[in-house]
Amino acid sequence: MEEEAKREFTKDGSVDLRGRPAVAARTGRWKACSFLVGYEAFERMAFYGVASNLVVYLTTELREETVSSVRNVNNWTGTVWLTPIAGAYIADAFLGRFWTFTFSSLLYLTGMILTTLSVSLKALHPQCTPDGICATATRRQVTFFYAALYTMAIGAGGTKPNISTFGADQFDDFDARESRTKASFFNWWMFSSFTGGLVAVLVLVYVQENVGWGVGYTIPTVGLALSLLLFYVGTPFYRHKPVRRDAAAGPARLVGRVFRAAFANRRRKLLGRGDGGGELHERDAAWYAAAGTKRRLHHTRAYRFLDKAALVRTSPAEAEAEVEPCTVTEVEEVKLITGMIVVWLTTLVPCTIWAQVNTLFVKQGTTLDRSVGGVRIPAASLGSFITISMLLSIPVYDRVLVPLARRRTGDPRGITLLQRLGVGCVLQVAAVACACLVELRRMRVVRGASATGAHDTVPMSIFWMLPQYILIGVGDVFSSVGILEFFYEQSPQGMQSLGTTFFTSGLGVGNFLNSLLVTAVDRVTRGRGGGGKSWIGDNLNDSHLDYYYVFLLLLAVINLAVFVWVATRYEYKKEYLSDGGVVVGMVSREAEMAGGGGKGKVVERSKVIDAPLMVEDVELEGVRAV
């Protein structure tokens, strides 16, 4: 009876809102996630409903200059993508994901309401006369509008890193069926996200410019409020990961402690079977089972110099040392963080290239023939093909490519996390190469038609640019979804929210890097006196955007080579499953889902809690890294 009662609960230690063990049959899975997906769609619609047309509002309604409006949009967007770092830390260390999201989402909704009021009430925005003359915005109007925007940005800091992670928490990693379902969760999560963004770009932008800004902002605000109500209705079905109290010290303190201990033991040698395992300190499995909020990690060979932080004391002099030995799990957590930082660095160039979509790609498109059936389409509308190609590709990837690859590789994901990122990088390189070829053809047409004026329309259809948008869209199915999944899966236990901020911060840093790169290239190509011809001039018909695309292509190729080098040396996280005093040798969840191949030898442990770990005690038979 007692064994049957245990089986009713989840195996990953998740609890309900009151802190009681979560009942597996009544909580989590898609039953709970269905309440979350709706929120994501409306939140993306609200965000892109503001962000995609913000520069137009600033220049036409608040009467800002173009340079000033672009700078203000970049500052706000950068803040939106970087505040999740603070929101994730608060969730991991103090409040947990549910309560952090709850407070932040209410703040986010408040910002949306204030923004809607600022564009709707006559007293809060400049008025225009019937003859088209508009007054300059007052300081009070500008202050109110930006206060509303940055209220949204602060609220986004607690919602962005926690809602997707909270959704992933609804699936038990140690249940084969739920773990397989979780493998497709991020795909469908991004599907709902892009659906909301597509509605914003195709519908809300049109409503804002042709019906009214107030109506265009009210629609997503009402939708966001309704989605929050739906989220709270699902509260009884949610699973929660307990907050790790030691996480309040933060990853920085853990990293500092491990590096300090490794440096203190720098002159000591690692002994054992060539992997340092025989001399490393680790707590007993029973300690982790009792703690419940932290999982024991398997020793890896990556960053071996850090293993010295876990060396046990073997002499009286060492016993009196000020630096306490770390556990193998603590060292492995720091290894995971270090490896994630290295991978994150290789994603900055792809994020910088993606930033071209809303900048140079649009600028390039404005010079081309945009007539379709007598209607002149906006150049920015071509960006919708990125979203459309992603929406079409995600089901194909999830339902066709993954099953085919799974039968060949035995991996339930079809391909590994880093292989998925690598495919995305390759497709992005192809997209930049395509953009370069299109620009070379455009310049030939410019010279042939003598369309060198700044406002001359090049007799070349804008749909020549369609392949580069489609390649970026398909590539994002691999890269954007893959990055989000990678950083969630590889984060140490209790730090998943902070791990997902690697995704959002990469986008923010990528946008800032793009601004710096464009500025630097413009200054260098103009020369010291400013008399040279910029590659990215105001008149693209008399510039060398093709040279700049070649430069980006070289960066992308070099970054791809570095990524492959990093990926081939990366060691995935390995965890022990613990049940009382029994340690299960790291069982590959993927192998278990695939029907075997990953059996670990169960070993009874009766050592004292602080006894050193002997890796030789655990035999792994045919286990591959997760």
XYZ file of C-alpha atoms in Angstrom:
626
model
C 0.000 0.000 0.000
C 2.801 2.358 0.866
C 4.517 1.620 -2.452
C 1.293 2.286 -4.364
C 0.857 5.580 -2.549
C 4.337 6.662 -3.645
C 3.528 5.866 -7.242
C 0.668 8.343 -7.162
C 3.066 11.228 -6.775
C 5.471 12.691 -9.313
C 9.023 11.360 -9.279
C 10.802 14.701 -9.695
C 9.841 16.089 -6.283
C 7.313 18.634 -7.571
C 4.610 19.857 -5.199
C 1.255 21.605 -5.325
C 0.674 25.217 -4.327
C 0.470 24.259 -0.642
C 3.805 22.424 -0.718
C 2.340 18.910 -0.673
C 3.675 16.240 -3.087
C 1.960 16.638 -6.439
C -0.385 13.832 -7.461
C 0.745 12.743 -10.920
C -2.692 11.835 -12.288
C -4.354 15.100 -11.261
C -1.714 17.683 -12.040
C 0.707 18.788 -14.721
C 1.101 17.621 -18.317
C -0.927 19.246 -21.110
C -3.905 19.503 -18.769
C -2.011 22.260 -16.940
C -0.141 23.648 -19.944
C -3.373 24.359 -21.823
C -3.950 27.231 -19.397
C -0.469 28.620 -20.070
C -0.332 28.478 -23.867
C -3.214 30.931 -24.241
C -1.399 33.479 -22.113
C 1.745 33.221 -24.223
C -0.152 33.898 -27.463
C -1.847 37.019 -26.073
C 1.332 38.269 -24.373
C 3.260 38.022 -27.650
C 0.414 39.775 -29.437
C 0.534 42.570 -26.857
C 4.323 42.916 -26.969
C 4.677 42.919 -30.744
C 1.559 45.048 -31.058
C 3.561 47.738 -29.260
C 7.127 46.975 -30.371
C 6.617 46.436 -34.121
C 5.020 49.853 -34.689
C 6.492 51.836 -31.804
C 8.865 53.862 -33.975
C 5.911 54.956 -36.125
C 3.981 56.160 -33.072
C 6.987 58.069 -31.724
C 7.615 59.872 -35.003
C 4.018 60.543 -36.068
C 2.229 61.091 -32.742
C 4.885 62.217 -30.263
C 6.717 64.073 -33.051
C 10.164 62.704 -32.189
C 13.057 62.878 -34.627
C 13.961 59.656 -36.428
C 17.340 59.161 -34.725
C 15.866 59.878 -31.288
C 12.927 57.525 -31.845
C 15.164 54.676 -33.043
C 17.427 55.113 -30.013
C 14.440 55.104 -27.640
C 12.984 51.981 -29.250
C 16.350 50.182 -28.950
C 16.739 51.184 -25.302
C 13.255 49.946 -24.430
C 13.636 46.678 -26.380
C 17.015 46.027 -24.793
C 15.507 46.559 -21.344
C 12.680 44.135 -22.118
C 15.165 41.400 -23.052
C 17.595 41.989 -20.159
C 15.244 42.420 -17.167
C 14.483 38.648 -17.200
C 17.864 38.125 -15.529
C 16.529 39.750 -12.335
C 13.145 38.042 -12.677
C 14.720 34.614 -13.007
C 16.961 35.145 -9.988
C 14.012 36.186 -7.818
C 12.094 33.096 -8.942
C 14.935 30.640 -8.401
C 16.109 32.057 -5.087
C 13.055 33.448 -3.307
C 9.485 33.370 -4.651
C 9.389 30.452 -7.069
C 8.179 30.662 -10.655
C 4.427 30.798 -9.952
C 4.445 33.741 -7.538
C 7.112 35.655 -9.455
C 5.055 35.308 -12.605
C 1.867 36.273 -10.750
C 3.215 39.574 -9.418
C 5.079 40.387 -12.635
C 2.141 39.637 -14.923
C -0.051 42.042 -12.960
C 2.661 44.694 -13.359
C 2.896 43.896 -17.073
C -0.877 44.252 -17.452
C -0.743 47.556 -15.570
C 1.854 48.805 -18.051
C -0.339 47.768 -20.981
C -3.367 49.538 -19.496
C -1.348 52.721 -18.919
C 0.072 52.559 -22.459
C -3.424 52.126 -23.882
C -4.656 55.120 -21.875
C -1.734 57.238 -23.082
C -2.639 56.689 -26.742
C -6.401 56.937 -26.149
C -7.046 59.905 -23.814
C -6.714 63.305 -25.457
C -4.965 64.811 -22.452
C -2.175 62.212 -22.609
C -1.046 62.622 -26.227
C -0.606 65.538 -28.671
C -3.610 66.673 -30.711
C -3.683 67.365 -34.439
C -5.778 69.970 -36.217
C -7.944 69.090 -39.251
C -5.317 70.549 -41.585
C -2.731 68.023 -40.337
C -0.694 70.258 -38.031
C 0.159 68.405 -34.800
C 1.307 69.911 -31.533
C 4.571 68.897 -29.908
C 4.192 66.460 -27.032
C 4.495 68.010 -23.604
C 6.980 66.756 -21.037
C 4.112 65.321 -18.973
C 2.760 63.388 -21.961
C 6.177 61.998 -22.854
C 6.911 61.084 -19.229
C 3.601 59.264 -18.831
C 4.063 57.310 -22.062
C 7.599 56.154 -21.263
C 6.661 55.358 -17.657
C 3.952 53.062 -19.039
C 6.404 51.429 -21.475
C 9.024 50.762 -18.809
C 6.390 49.415 -16.446
C 5.751 46.818 -19.149
C 9.495 46.173 -19.425
C 9.876 45.566 -15.679
C 6.846 43.278 -15.672
C 8.282 41.363 -18.631
C 11.366 40.673 -16.529
C 9.370 38.366 -14.286
C 7.119 36.809 -16.928
C 9.441 35.990 -19.827
C 11.880 33.659 -18.028
C 9.304 32.010 -15.795
C 6.199 31.225 -17.833
C 7.908 28.912 -20.338
C 9.960 27.303 -17.561
C 6.851 26.885 -15.435
C 5.230 25.153 -18.400
C 8.158 22.751 -18.722
C 7.890 22.028 -14.989
C 4.492 20.431 -15.630
C 6.228 17.365 -17.098
C 8.032 14.847 -14.903
C 11.599 14.312 -16.158
C 11.688 10.865 -14.577
C 8.495 9.574 -16.131
C 9.244 8.131 -19.576
C 5.916 9.108 -21.138
C 5.859 12.630 -19.703
C 9.500 13.209 -20.610
C 8.745 12.288 -24.231
C 5.813 14.730 -24.257
C 8.002 17.421 -22.767
C 10.417 17.030 -25.679
C 7.731 18.540 -27.946
C 6.480 21.093 -25.429
C 8.931 23.819 -26.438
C 7.997 23.382 -30.102
C 4.313 24.009 -29.455
C 5.101 26.720 -26.942
C 6.991 28.640 -29.622
C 4.158 27.867 -32.049
C 1.688 29.752 -29.822
C 4.227 32.540 -29.323
C 4.705 33.070 -33.046
C 0.972 32.887 -33.664
C 0.476 35.837 -31.332
C 3.306 37.734 -33.022
C 1.866 37.072 -36.470
C -1.537 38.448 -35.474
C 0.169 41.567 -34.138
C 2.154 42.192 -37.335
C -0.673 41.474 -39.783
C -3.722 42.751 -37.874
C -2.875 45.080 -34.995
C -0.432 47.215 -36.990
C -3.092 47.766 -39.654
C -5.710 48.652 -37.020
C -3.364 51.128 -35.335
C -2.604 53.036 -38.532
C -6.024 52.854 -40.199
C -8.582 52.648 -37.365
C -6.882 54.222 -34.375
C -4.037 53.725 -31.904
C -6.461 53.417 -29.013
C -8.334 50.525 -30.626
C -5.075 48.892 -31.728
C -3.782 48.873 -28.146
C -7.090 48.040 -26.444
C -7.484 44.715 -28.297
C -4.268 43.099 -26.980
C -4.780 44.640 -23.516
C -8.207 43.009 -23.157
C -6.818 39.730 -24.536
C -3.957 39.818 -22.034
C -6.358 40.369 -19.136
C -8.583 37.459 -20.213
C -5.560 35.147 -20.637
C -4.432 35.967 -17.084
C -7.860 35.021 -15.757
C -7.553 31.733 -17.650
C -4.107 31.192 -16.118
C -5.446 31.522 -12.577
C -8.342 29.160 -13.321
C -5.745 26.435 -13.913
C -4.074 26.934 -10.505
C -5.316 23.613 -8.982
C -3.672 21.661 -11.818
C -0.178 23.183 -11.630
C 2.946 21.487 -10.343
C 5.586 23.561 -8.596
C 9.308 22.997 -8.137
C 10.357 23.772 -4.537
C 12.622 26.793 -4.169
C 16.166 25.821 -3.320
C 17.063 27.879 -0.276
C 20.746 27.588 -1.077
C 19.972 29.249 -4.409
C 19.408 32.509 -2.519
C 23.183 32.807 -2.394
C 23.044 32.882 -6.155
C 25.069 31.149 -8.843
C 27.783 33.791 -8.466
C 28.537 32.709 -4.896
C 28.560 29.031 -5.897
C 30.910 29.743 -8.808
C 33.168 31.834 -6.572
C 33.311 29.130 -3.918
C 34.216 26.379 -6.386
C 36.863 28.440 -8.175
C 38.336 29.570 -4.846
C 38.578 25.965 -3.618
C 40.062 24.815 -6.944
C 42.688 27.549 -6.740
C 43.521 26.660 -3.115
C 44.117 23.038 -4.190
C 45.934 23.925 -7.415
C 49.144 22.148 -6.371
C 47.401 18.911 -5.393
C 47.077 16.093 -7.882
C 43.920 14.291 -8.917
C 44.199 10.579 -8.216
C 41.973 7.604 -8.938
C 41.248 5.928 -12.253
C 42.432 8.828 -14.361
C 39.238 10.825 -13.801
C 39.802 12.095 -10.288
C 36.750 10.259 -9.026
C 38.517 8.313 -6.271
C 39.620 11.427 -4.385
C 36.518 13.569 -4.717
C 34.151 14.517 -1.929
C 30.427 13.889 -2.316
C 27.452 13.513 -0.038
C 25.611 10.243 0.294
C 22.536 9.581 -1.821
C 20.420 9.589 1.330
C 21.336 13.239 1.904
C 20.012 14.218 -1.524
C 16.904 12.125 -1.030
C 16.266 13.926 2.269
C 16.979 17.358 0.790
C 14.552 16.746 -2.071
C 15.308 20.067 -3.815
C 18.681 19.143 -5.243
C 19.708 16.268 -7.474
C 23.045 14.556 -7.354
C 25.095 14.988 -10.509
C 27.409 12.488 -12.119
C 31.080 13.351 -12.420
C 32.255 14.423 -15.892
C 35.649 15.036 -17.456
C 34.889 18.594 -18.569
C 36.919 21.434 -17.004
C 38.966 18.983 -14.942
C 40.836 21.759 -13.125
C 37.608 22.459 -11.213
C 37.627 18.921 -9.809
C 40.330 20.027 -7.384
C 37.668 22.006 -5.537
C 36.190 18.672 -4.392
C 39.417 17.019 -3.247
C 39.038 15.463 0.183
C 41.428 16.437 2.961
C 44.064 13.790 3.575
C 46.465 15.486 6.010
C 46.202 17.526 9.245
C 47.460 20.627 7.412
C 44.753 20.278 4.794
C 42.144 19.676 7.481
C 43.003 23.074 8.989
C 42.641 24.858 5.643
C 40.130 27.684 5.512
C 38.541 26.501 2.269
C 36.020 23.703 2.753
C 35.957 21.035 0.029
C 33.033 21.292 -2.350
C 30.940 18.317 -3.353
C 31.083 16.721 -6.783
C 27.550 17.956 -7.448
C 28.516 21.549 -6.642
C 31.516 21.304 -8.938
C 29.376 19.800 -11.692
C 26.857 22.625 -11.309
C 29.634 25.143 -11.899
C 30.810 23.107 -14.883
C 27.281 23.300 -16.300
C 27.158 27.072 -15.829
C 30.594 27.446 -17.416
C 29.631 25.280 -20.378
C 26.386 27.195 -20.844
C 28.280 30.493 -20.916
C 30.599 29.143 -23.613
C 27.637 27.972 -25.722
C 25.859 31.296 -25.087
C 28.829 33.187 -26.532
C 28.482 31.225 -29.776
C 24.814 32.300 -30.058
C 25.582 36.048 -30.061
C 26.532 36.195 -33.747
C 23.287 34.410 -34.797
C 21.321 36.851 -32.607
C 23.158 39.759 -34.235
C 22.331 38.442 -37.691
C 18.682 37.997 -36.726
C 18.612 41.699 -35.810
C 19.018 42.521 -39.518
C 15.410 41.438 -40.101
C 13.922 44.619 -38.647
C 16.705 46.914 -39.855
C 18.731 46.343 -43.018
C 16.382 43.791 -44.569
C 13.564 46.341 -44.328
C 15.821 49.110 -45.633
C 16.841 46.865 -48.535
C 13.201 46.079 -49.300
C 12.138 49.743 -49.457
C 14.263 50.238 -52.574
C 12.562 47.422 -54.522
C 9.318 47.175 -56.464
C 6.633 46.404 -53.868
C 3.547 46.477 -56.086
C 1.276 43.440 -55.785
C -1.982 43.552 -57.722
C -1.938 47.330 -57.723
C -1.333 47.485 -53.943
C 1.995 48.685 -52.570
C 2.884 46.440 -49.626
C 5.064 47.658 -46.717
C 8.608 46.337 -46.800
C 8.303 45.211 -43.175
C 5.371 42.937 -44.098
C 7.827 40.500 -45.636
C 8.883 39.691 -42.077
C 5.589 37.848 -41.656
C 7.020 35.097 -43.867
C 9.505 34.316 -41.093
C 6.650 33.649 -38.712
C 4.607 31.787 -41.326
C 7.525 29.550 -42.266
C 8.118 28.806 -38.584
C 4.462 27.989 -37.973
C 4.504 25.605 -40.920
C 7.878 24.092 -40.051
C 7.314 23.371 -36.354
C 4.590 20.715 -36.933
C 6.681 19.171 -39.732
C 9.718 19.083 -37.462
C 7.802 17.691 -34.487
C 5.614 15.166 -36.314
C 7.750 14.128 -39.285
C 11.469 14.870 -38.857
C 11.749 13.895 -35.185
C 10.094 10.439 -35.608
C 12.248 9.720 -38.669
C 15.448 10.759 -36.902
C 14.382 8.944 -33.727
C 14.190 5.619 -35.543
C 17.669 6.186 -36.899
C 19.428 7.570 -33.820
C 17.384 6.108 -30.960
C 17.222 9.587 -29.414
C 13.634 10.646 -28.564
C 14.484 14.175 -29.695
C 15.668 12.794 -33.014
C 18.876 14.778 -32.785
C 20.708 16.141 -29.754
C 20.186 19.661 -28.443
C 23.462 20.991 -29.832
C 22.937 19.250 -33.178
C 19.645 21.108 -33.419
C 21.415 24.408 -32.740
C 24.047 23.521 -35.320
C 21.434 22.946 -38.030
C 19.961 26.346 -37.175
C 23.375 27.992 -37.531
C 23.892 26.348 -40.933
C 20.500 27.586 -42.184
C 21.292 31.068 -40.932
C 24.580 31.048 -42.830
C 22.578 30.070 -45.921
C 20.162 32.963 -45.264
C 22.994 35.512 -45.096
C 24.536 34.056 -48.255
C 21.152 34.352 -49.965
C 20.797 37.982 -48.817
C 24.250 38.688 -50.217
C 23.386 37.173 -53.613
C 20.122 39.116 -53.778
C 21.962 42.345 -52.981
C 24.553 41.621 -55.697
C 21.741 41.190 -58.211
C 20.004 44.338 -56.952
C 23.169 46.364 -57.481
C 23.488 45.026 -61.047
C 19.894 46.104 -61.729
C 20.621 49.521 -60.161
C 23.541 50.061 -62.499
C 21.631 48.769 -65.544
C 18.594 50.983 -64.864
C 20.669 53.947 -63.604
C 18.439 54.000 -60.503
C 21.097 55.542 -58.268
C 18.889 58.170 -56.622
C 17.992 57.851 -52.955
C 14.287 57.619 -53.751
C 14.538 55.672 -57.021
C 12.635 52.383 -57.129
C 14.775 49.548 -58.413
C 12.892 47.583 -61.127
C 13.226 44.322 -59.221
C 10.479 42.562 -57.250
C 10.748 42.577 -53.471
C 9.890 38.876 -53.528
C 13.482 38.166 -54.564
C 14.123 38.601 -50.832
C 11.602 35.934 -49.879
C 14.101 33.004 -49.717
C 16.263 34.710 -47.089
C 13.215 35.315 -44.877
C 12.056 31.714 -45.270
C 15.525 30.348 -44.466
C 15.661 32.438 -41.302
C 12.174 31.244 -40.323
C 13.006 27.570 -40.827
C 16.365 28.075 -39.140
C 14.651 29.538 -36.085
C 12.732 26.277 -35.634
C 16.110 24.714 -34.942
C 17.994 27.595 -33.329
C 15.473 29.670 -31.339
C 13.516 26.676 -30.006
C 16.740 24.738 -29.553
C 18.399 27.511 -27.542
C 15.412 27.788 -25.212
C 15.290 24.018 -24.675
C 19.065 23.687 -24.302
C 19.433 26.270 -21.562
C 16.444 24.893 -19.651
C 17.634 21.284 -19.811
C 21.282 21.991 -18.987
C 20.691 24.391 -16.090
C 21.476 23.054 -12.611
C 18.454 21.957 -10.624
C 16.697 24.983 -9.145
C 18.270 27.387 -11.625
C 16.160 26.681 -14.732
C 14.609 30.148 -14.784
C 18.047 31.710 -14.691
C 19.102 29.325 -17.439
C 16.365 30.526 -19.781
C 17.598 34.101 -19.376
C 20.569 33.034 -21.473
C 18.031 32.937 -24.316
C 16.509 36.374 -23.710
C 19.797 38.070 -22.818
C 21.327 36.727 -26.025
C 18.632 38.489 -28.035
C 19.189 41.709 -26.103
C 22.978 41.618 -26.426
C 22.628 40.653 -30.094
C 20.599 43.800 -30.779
C 23.112 45.995 -28.981
C 25.978 44.298 -30.847
C 24.188 44.937 -34.138
C 23.956 48.649 -33.349
C 27.655 48.770 -32.460
C 28.613 46.782 -35.551
C 26.631 48.975 -37.942
C 28.045 52.137 -36.340
C 31.614 50.850 -36.480
C 31.353 49.712 -40.112
C 29.794 53.044 -41.101
C 32.585 55.054 -39.449
C 35.402 52.886 -40.802
C 34.106 52.866 -44.379
C 33.490 56.624 -44.359
C 37.087 57.232 -43.322
C 38.536 59.752 -40.883
C 37.348 62.785 -42.775
C 33.934 61.327 -43.472
C 34.458 61.735 -47.207
C 34.382 58.059 -48.091
C 31.394 56.053 -49.262
C 29.748 54.175 -46.409
C 28.757 50.593 -47.003
C 25.488 51.396 -45.211
C 24.621 54.874 -46.374
C 21.264 56.616 -46.375
C 21.115 55.949 -50.127
C 21.389 52.186 -50.473
C 21.348 52.532 -54.276
C 24.742 54.223 -54.034
C 26.221 52.184 -51.167
C 27.834 48.775 -50.724
C 25.399 46.781 -48.628
C 26.687 43.725 -50.483
C 30.110 44.242 -48.873
C 28.484 44.393 -45.448
C 26.570 41.161 -46.102
C 29.832 39.459 -47.130
C 31.299 40.650 -43.823
C 28.332 39.174 -41.928
C 28.683 35.941 -43.901
C 32.321 35.614 -42.854
C 31.341 36.227 -39.231
C 28.617 33.569 -39.476
C 30.962 30.985 -41.014
C 33.667 31.607 -38.398
C 31.079 31.420 -35.615
C 29.729 28.150 -37.047
C 33.225 26.648 -36.964
C 33.682 27.769 -33.351
C 30.260 26.372 -32.438
C 31.089 22.958 -33.933
C 34.346 22.921 -31.955
C 32.502 23.773 -28.726
C 29.648 21.329 -29.380
C 31.931 18.353 -30.005
C 33.564 18.925 -26.602
C 30.452 19.669 -24.602
C 29.398 17.134 -21.957
C 25.669 17.016 -21.237
C 24.256 17.032 -17.722
C 24.022 13.623 -16.069
C 21.929 13.033 -12.968
C 21.515 10.263 -10.466
C 18.036 9.119 -9.569
C 17.813 8.586 -5.841
C 15.270 6.712 -3.733
C 16.166 6.634 -0.082
C 19.520 4.915 0.321
C 19.684 3.631 -3.228
C 21.551 5.330 -6.046
C 20.658 4.440 -9.608
C 23.602 4.801 -11.960
C 22.804 7.678 -14.294
C 19.973 6.376 -16.459
C 19.556 8.109 -19.771
C 15.975 9.336 -19.880
C 16.168 9.328 -23.653
C 17.313 5.705 -23.673
C 14.526 4.782 -21.289
C 11.962 6.443 -23.541
C 13.419 4.765 -26.577
C 12.910 1.422 -24.937
C 16.149 0.523 -23.244
C 19.819 0.823 -23.727
C 20.449 2.860 -20.630
C 20.510 0.618 -17.565
C 22.481 1.594 -14.533
C 23.511 -0.784 -11.852
C 21.660 -0.156 -8.599
C 24.102 0.089 -5.726
C 23.196 0.086 -2.047
C 24.895 2.931 -0.183
C 25.439 2.857 3.539
C 28.263 5.339 3.849
C 28.257 8.324 6.142
C 26.691 11.366 4.496
C 29.988 13.205 4.076
C 31.919 10.199 2.805
C 33.854 10.721 -0.442
C 32.289 9.468 -3.642
C 33.940 6.512 -5.289
C 32.996 6.584 -8.964
C 34.081 2.961 -9.187
C 31.076 2.025 -7.027
C 28.704 2.814 -9.875
C 28.909 0.793 -13.046
C 27.295 2.220 -16.143
C 26.311 -0.239 -18.834
C 25.696 1.243 -22.255
C 24.660 4.633 -20.901
C 25.057 7.658 -23.170
C 24.868 11.297 -22.117
C 21.494 13.007 -22.013
